[in-house]
XYZ file of C-alpha atoms in Angstrom:
437
model
C 210.222 103.337 91.796
C 212.108 100.826 94.142
C 210.680 98.853 97.002
C 212.993 100.737 99.415
C 211.769 104.031 98.414
C 207.989 102.818 98.661
C 208.902 101.594 102.238
C 210.147 105.178 102.917
C 207.035 106.639 101.640
C 204.950 104.249 103.587
C 206.680 105.391 106.858
C 206.239 109.131 105.779
C 202.311 108.439 105.169
C 201.986 106.418 108.480
C 203.770 109.058 110.818
C 201.520 110.855 113.229
C 203.659 113.862 113.932
C 202.316 116.883 115.146
C 204.069 118.591 112.505
C 201.024 117.738 110.346
C 198.592 120.148 112.096
C 201.072 122.915 112.082
C 201.598 122.402 108.223
C 197.897 122.402 107.651
C 197.544 125.577 109.343
C 200.589 127.097 107.451
C 198.393 126.292 104.107
C 195.015 127.393 105.378
C 193.407 129.880 103.280
C 191.517 132.494 105.423
C 189.924 134.349 102.389
C 190.776 134.773 98.582
C 190.835 138.155 97.003
C 187.236 139.127 96.292
C 185.683 136.050 97.781
C 182.194 135.847 98.918
C 181.734 134.478 102.506
C 181.509 130.784 102.834
C 181.385 127.945 105.588
C 183.853 125.619 104.180
C 187.483 125.266 104.546
C 190.116 125.916 101.791
C 193.875 124.949 101.764
C 196.624 125.497 99.436
C 200.433 125.004 99.357
C 203.348 123.193 97.833
C 204.436 119.598 98.113
C 208.194 118.696 96.979
C 208.121 115.672 94.749
C 211.802 115.690 93.847
C 214.523 117.139 96.061
C 217.507 117.162 93.793
C 215.774 118.903 91.128
C 213.477 121.238 93.333
C 210.289 119.907 91.674
C 207.198 120.965 93.580
C 203.481 120.628 92.944
C 200.886 123.055 93.887
C 197.410 121.962 95.433
C 194.240 123.867 96.296
C 191.706 121.787 98.619
C 188.285 122.931 98.891
C 186.552 120.797 101.702
C 182.938 120.022 101.128
C 180.372 122.492 101.963
C 178.387 119.964 104.139
C 179.800 117.196 106.384
C 183.324 117.271 104.958
C 184.481 114.514 107.632
C 181.738 112.291 105.822
C 182.644 112.856 102.253
C 185.048 111.329 100.242
C 188.225 112.888 98.778
C 188.389 113.542 94.884
C 191.569 114.603 93.136
C 190.864 116.808 89.960
C 193.502 116.952 87.044
C 193.208 118.970 83.868
C 195.156 117.859 80.689
C 197.036 119.372 77.883
C 199.660 118.272 78.818
C 200.390 121.497 80.305
C 197.041 123.128 81.377
C 196.290 124.041 84.847
C 193.645 122.348 87.174
C 193.391 126.118 88.870
C 192.787 127.870 85.887
C 190.149 125.535 84.304
C 188.882 122.891 86.855
C 188.726 125.269 89.722
C 187.809 128.398 88.172
C 185.925 127.560 85.196
C 184.303 124.198 85.763
C 183.865 122.279 89.122
C 185.012 124.642 91.791
C 183.239 126.429 94.392
C 183.860 129.905 92.569
C 183.682 131.581 89.270
C 185.712 134.720 88.293
C 183.732 137.907 87.219
C 184.394 139.509 83.942
C 186.924 142.027 85.302
C 189.092 139.546 87.005
C 188.770 141.356 90.405
C 186.433 139.245 92.362
C 184.705 135.764 92.590
C 181.151 134.853 92.769
C 179.742 131.318 93.902
C 179.260 128.408 91.526
C 175.806 126.856 92.069
C 176.752 123.559 90.812
C 180.227 123.233 92.722
C 181.379 119.503 93.094
C 182.651 120.346 96.948
C 178.709 119.911 97.579
C 179.359 116.196 97.006
C 183.225 115.862 97.947
C 186.211 117.332 99.291
C 187.897 118.495 96.038
C 191.763 118.291 95.607
C 192.831 120.229 92.606
C 196.594 119.668 91.493
C 198.670 121.539 89.269
C 200.558 118.933 87.439
C 203.434 118.209 86.015
C 205.633 120.819 87.302
C 205.747 123.782 85.242
C 201.875 123.758 85.025
C 200.202 126.727 86.693
C 202.031 127.561 90.165
C 203.714 124.331 90.320
C 207.752 125.016 89.755
C 211.114 123.308 89.174
C 214.337 124.750 90.023
C 215.861 122.847 87.091
C 214.881 124.433 84.032
C 215.551 121.466 81.799
C 212.858 119.463 83.541
C 210.312 121.640 81.321
C 211.551 120.093 78.223
C 211.875 116.578 79.801
C 208.198 115.815 81.031
C 206.421 112.927 80.106
C 203.781 110.315 81.341
C 205.737 108.195 83.503
C 207.417 110.937 85.488
C 204.123 112.625 85.760
C 202.266 109.752 87.180
C 205.243 108.966 89.801
C 205.314 112.241 90.954
C 201.591 112.668 91.320
C 201.962 109.540 93.479
C 204.471 111.086 95.439
C 202.675 114.076 96.169
C 199.605 112.034 97.304
C 201.558 110.149 99.808
C 203.334 113.374 101.149
C 199.963 115.231 101.060
C 198.068 112.630 103.096
C 201.104 112.956 105.457
C 200.290 116.523 106.016
C 196.464 115.722 106.098
C 196.129 112.510 107.948
C 192.553 112.789 108.124
C 192.198 111.685 104.593
C 194.660 108.863 104.536
C 191.901 106.157 104.639
C 189.022 108.291 103.264
C 187.515 106.795 100.092
C 189.391 108.299 97.452
C 188.575 108.995 93.621
C 190.175 110.781 90.767
C 188.545 112.595 87.931
C 189.850 114.672 85.155
C 189.499 115.547 81.268
C 191.188 115.866 78.010
C 194.883 114.564 78.298
C 194.052 113.750 81.784
C 192.753 110.613 79.919
C 196.267 109.421 80.368
C 197.003 111.005 83.758
C 193.997 109.740 85.724
C 194.305 105.804 84.828
C 197.948 106.137 84.896
C 197.969 107.543 88.355
C 195.307 104.875 89.518
C 197.428 102.212 88.187
C 200.290 103.510 90.190
C 198.052 103.581 93.393
C 196.848 100.120 92.737
C 200.386 98.617 92.490
C 201.692 100.877 95.358
C 199.042 99.312 97.679
C 199.576 95.772 96.429
C 203.216 96.204 97.426
C 201.906 96.272 101.192
C 198.994 94.151 100.454
C 196.537 96.955 102.148
C 194.782 100.089 100.814
C 197.288 102.744 101.968
C 195.538 105.041 99.538
C 191.679 103.950 99.580
C 191.269 104.323 95.735
C 187.651 103.465 94.906
C 187.549 104.438 91.180
C 187.833 107.205 88.660
C 186.179 109.015 86.064
C 187.559 110.574 82.829
C 185.823 113.229 80.501
C 186.460 113.630 76.546
C 189.786 111.861 77.477
C 192.590 110.881 75.337
C 192.545 107.149 75.479
C 193.858 105.405 72.169
C 195.872 107.003 69.473
C 194.609 105.440 66.824
C 190.711 105.439 67.837
C 191.162 109.147 68.983
C 192.390 110.264 65.827
C 189.901 108.168 63.616
C 187.167 108.965 65.673
C 187.729 112.812 65.390
C 187.647 112.634 61.701
C 184.539 110.624 61.569
C 182.935 113.243 63.899
C 184.239 116.119 61.912
C 182.402 114.574 58.518
C 179.252 113.412 60.585
C 178.698 117.027 61.906
C 179.401 118.521 58.370
C 182.696 120.222 59.136
C 184.700 118.571 56.350
C 183.563 117.575 52.836
C 183.242 114.135 51.544
C 186.514 114.679 49.601
C 188.572 115.635 52.576
C 187.127 112.794 54.701
C 187.938 110.078 52.114
C 191.477 111.725 51.412
C 192.124 111.697 55.073
C 190.838 108.131 55.699
C 193.374 107.015 52.500
C 196.529 108.717 53.567
C 196.574 108.884 57.362
C 197.689 106.036 59.346
C 196.086 107.449 62.876
C 198.693 105.784 64.775
C 202.248 107.037 63.781
C 203.376 110.230 65.185
C 204.759 111.638 61.717
C 202.174 112.038 58.972
C 203.019 111.682 55.045
C 202.931 114.818 53.059
C 199.402 113.748 51.564
C 198.109 113.198 55.036
C 199.234 116.699 56.331
C 197.747 118.385 53.058
C 194.673 116.483 53.513
C 194.482 117.490 57.425
C 195.465 121.092 56.749
C 192.879 121.496 53.978
C 190.108 120.112 56.336
C 190.924 121.877 59.413
C 191.922 125.275 58.030
C 190.197 125.938 55.017
C 187.097 123.839 55.701
C 186.319 124.080 59.294
C 186.338 127.914 59.247
C 186.732 129.981 62.498
C 184.763 127.656 64.808
C 185.301 126.541 68.341
C 186.502 122.981 68.092
C 185.892 122.379 71.966
C 182.422 123.244 71.483
C 181.318 123.479 67.857
C 178.095 125.442 68.392
C 179.395 127.955 70.904
C 180.840 131.338 69.812
C 184.569 132.061 69.703
C 186.134 134.539 71.900
C 187.751 137.584 70.198
C 190.012 138.914 72.724
C 191.404 142.518 72.929
C 194.701 141.218 73.459
C 196.359 138.191 72.059
C 195.241 135.357 74.904
C 196.635 132.057 74.445
C 195.321 129.574 71.919
C 197.190 126.625 73.134
C 194.933 123.983 73.872
C 191.703 125.245 75.218
C 191.132 128.770 73.376
C 187.600 129.961 73.867
C 186.151 127.669 76.245
C 182.561 128.772 77.732
C 181.087 129.329 81.045
C 177.416 128.430 81.596
C 176.234 131.634 80.418
C 178.077 131.084 76.914
C 180.757 133.627 77.846
C 183.743 132.812 75.381
C 186.294 134.754 77.099
C 186.689 133.189 80.671
C 190.258 132.047 80.095
C 191.259 135.509 80.101
C 189.576 136.430 83.514
C 191.768 133.640 84.981
C 194.955 135.206 83.513
C 193.918 138.570 85.198
C 192.688 137.153 88.697
C 195.737 134.717 89.180
C 197.952 138.070 88.529
C 201.542 136.515 88.760
C 203.315 137.299 85.470
C 204.703 133.903 85.214
C 201.263 132.185 85.348
C 199.374 131.168 82.527
C 196.444 128.703 82.091
C 198.656 126.515 79.850
C 202.346 126.238 79.478
C 203.026 125.880 75.921
C 206.641 124.659 76.342
C 205.641 121.767 78.040
C 203.264 120.815 75.214
C 206.121 121.379 72.556
C 208.697 119.439 74.141
C 206.378 116.663 75.770
C 208.044 113.310 75.630
C 205.532 111.954 73.315
C 207.689 108.607 72.927
C 206.983 108.140 76.765
C 203.388 108.385 76.148
C 201.246 105.368 76.138
C 199.576 104.819 72.505
C 196.738 103.221 74.188
C 194.988 103.316 77.788
C 192.998 100.268 77.011
C 195.244 97.744 78.559
C 195.242 99.982 81.733
C 191.665 99.959 81.973
C 191.447 96.503 81.354
C 193.780 95.954 84.569
C 191.747 98.173 86.649
C 188.456 96.990 85.919
C 189.762 93.471 86.938
C 191.083 95.159 90.053
C 187.300 95.885 90.863
C 187.714 99.935 90.503
C 184.565 101.946 89.788
C 185.171 103.335 86.215
C 183.073 105.914 84.403
C 183.861 107.375 81.107
C 182.031 110.480 79.917
C 181.739 112.729 76.802
C 180.236 115.811 75.998
C 178.685 115.624 72.520
C 179.730 118.867 71.085
C 183.360 118.557 71.329
C 185.250 117.896 67.913
C 188.778 117.168 69.574
C 188.441 114.284 71.608
C 184.718 113.559 70.551
C 182.222 111.063 71.504
C 182.994 109.129 68.530
C 186.373 108.492 69.436
C 185.638 107.483 73.031
C 182.909 105.112 71.684
C 185.384 103.449 69.304
C 187.743 102.768 72.216
C 185.483 101.634 74.446
C 184.153 99.174 71.783
C 187.395 97.489 71.602
C 187.548 96.714 75.237
C 184.685 93.957 74.154
C 182.795 94.473 77.339
C 179.516 92.693 78.450
C 176.461 95.080 78.235
C 174.838 95.055 81.637
C 172.268 98.012 80.989
C 171.298 98.836 77.537
C 171.686 102.412 76.157
C 169.090 104.723 77.542
C 168.621 108.368 78.018
C 169.368 109.646 81.387
C 167.561 112.900 82.661
C 168.520 116.309 84.165
C 165.178 117.697 85.485
C 162.618 117.145 82.748
C 165.207 117.330 80.150
C 167.391 114.422 78.650
C 170.893 114.921 79.910
C 172.644 112.438 77.683
C 172.730 108.940 76.957
C 174.528 106.068 78.981
C 175.106 102.290 78.454
C 176.412 100.341 81.480
C 179.075 97.649 81.186
C 180.394 95.091 83.328
C 183.284 97.111 84.882
C 182.473 100.303 83.213
C 180.017 102.988 82.616
C 179.765 105.271 79.571
C 177.759 108.337 79.351
C 177.372 111.018 77.036
C 176.163 114.648 78.117
C 173.989 116.444 75.871
C 175.073 119.936 74.742
C 178.423 120.017 76.730
C 181.822 120.423 74.839
C 185.208 119.272 75.653
C 184.832 120.562 79.390
C 181.573 119.087 80.119
C 180.884 120.964 83.441
C 181.385 124.548 81.598
C 178.188 124.438 79.387
C 176.290 121.795 81.371
C 177.159 122.330 84.957
C 173.974 120.711 86.441
C 174.224 117.817 84.289
C 177.853 117.223 85.297
C 176.881 117.550 89.062
C 174.282 114.658 88.253
C 177.024 112.743 86.595
C 179.221 113.026 89.966
C 176.422 112.220 92.596
C 175.672 109.254 90.613
C 179.301 107.972 90.059
C 180.151 108.828 93.737
C 176.835 106.760 94.876
C 177.681 103.728 92.576
C 174.038 104.002 90.977
C 173.052 104.431 87.388
C 172.050 107.665 86.075
C 168.320 108.483 86.677
C 166.024 107.355 83.698
C 163.324 109.911 84.425
C 162.379 112.988 85.869
């Protein structure tokens, strides 16, 4: 991104045109179909991030249910790559509403994150959810760099439309492949602010759950988790360790066979994103791309299909398989650890959390990655509490907090919404997780 373009964007975000009020009102949501009455404001709409290609990102803002003017702004990103922050984050995890089983109406989420912050859900990159491009080849040309840059452009333009948030405390959160999106966007914002020697976007920190962090440690940690949780045999475990490099994009034939035997023959029909939860057995062929069979707090295994029904546009899907298939993995950082080091040095608040029943990006992978940051321990490992139950375990380092969430899977707020909310409150307050009930 050139300096001249940054200056233009600065002028955009600094403008005080009355058009922002008009644009806000055009984006205001009066009421969603089947929505219970609420006392907070909602907005949704599009922000163009590339004029020549016609690329536009879709957002949904749910303002805080109490004192929104005094609450921070938190941007939520889902991963995939190619999965919807509306279909997952907003509708199954941290948003104010849940979708009922018929897909025809909504009910309130008792543990919505908008009790603590104004939540901005973003469908990113283009091709995800309601976000679109007028250039079809863009769907086969997505990668980390363009996603981060266009997320930054979105924020700058969005804050021009919503100037009341321009200097508000700002945080980013996400999960899964957002383990790339979140720190990469944070880095873009950090350098953008440095260009002008001021916090134009008042980024305070970020949190990542079960996030892709380092290609080698993510893969090694996953195999270790499978073996330690008796999902694969000793023979398969040793064969994978012997034949797989965990770093290269392509595997040897021996590695491919070992992985095939372990994950297809030995796994059985198990929900890898939450290994102790039941699978969804849908009546129709629902997508099994990235998040098949994810559960809500009642352990309903088919909530993904409810979102497909509720957001009832034929071209809308919870995950875009084309984006995943053609993702530019050569443009994907092998490791986010250098970015973590840079942003810790910049003084950002960084929390990493992990649901402990996820076998896809498991707690073992995250712990391996963190161990290679060689951080100084500030507060030793201890159990944290949710009510009178252990909510998980945590260790606080200089510059980073790590926490597990007991009984949660890949999408932590789905199975453990109350524990996820405690995690958020502690993060926003800059306090350690509660030691007792």
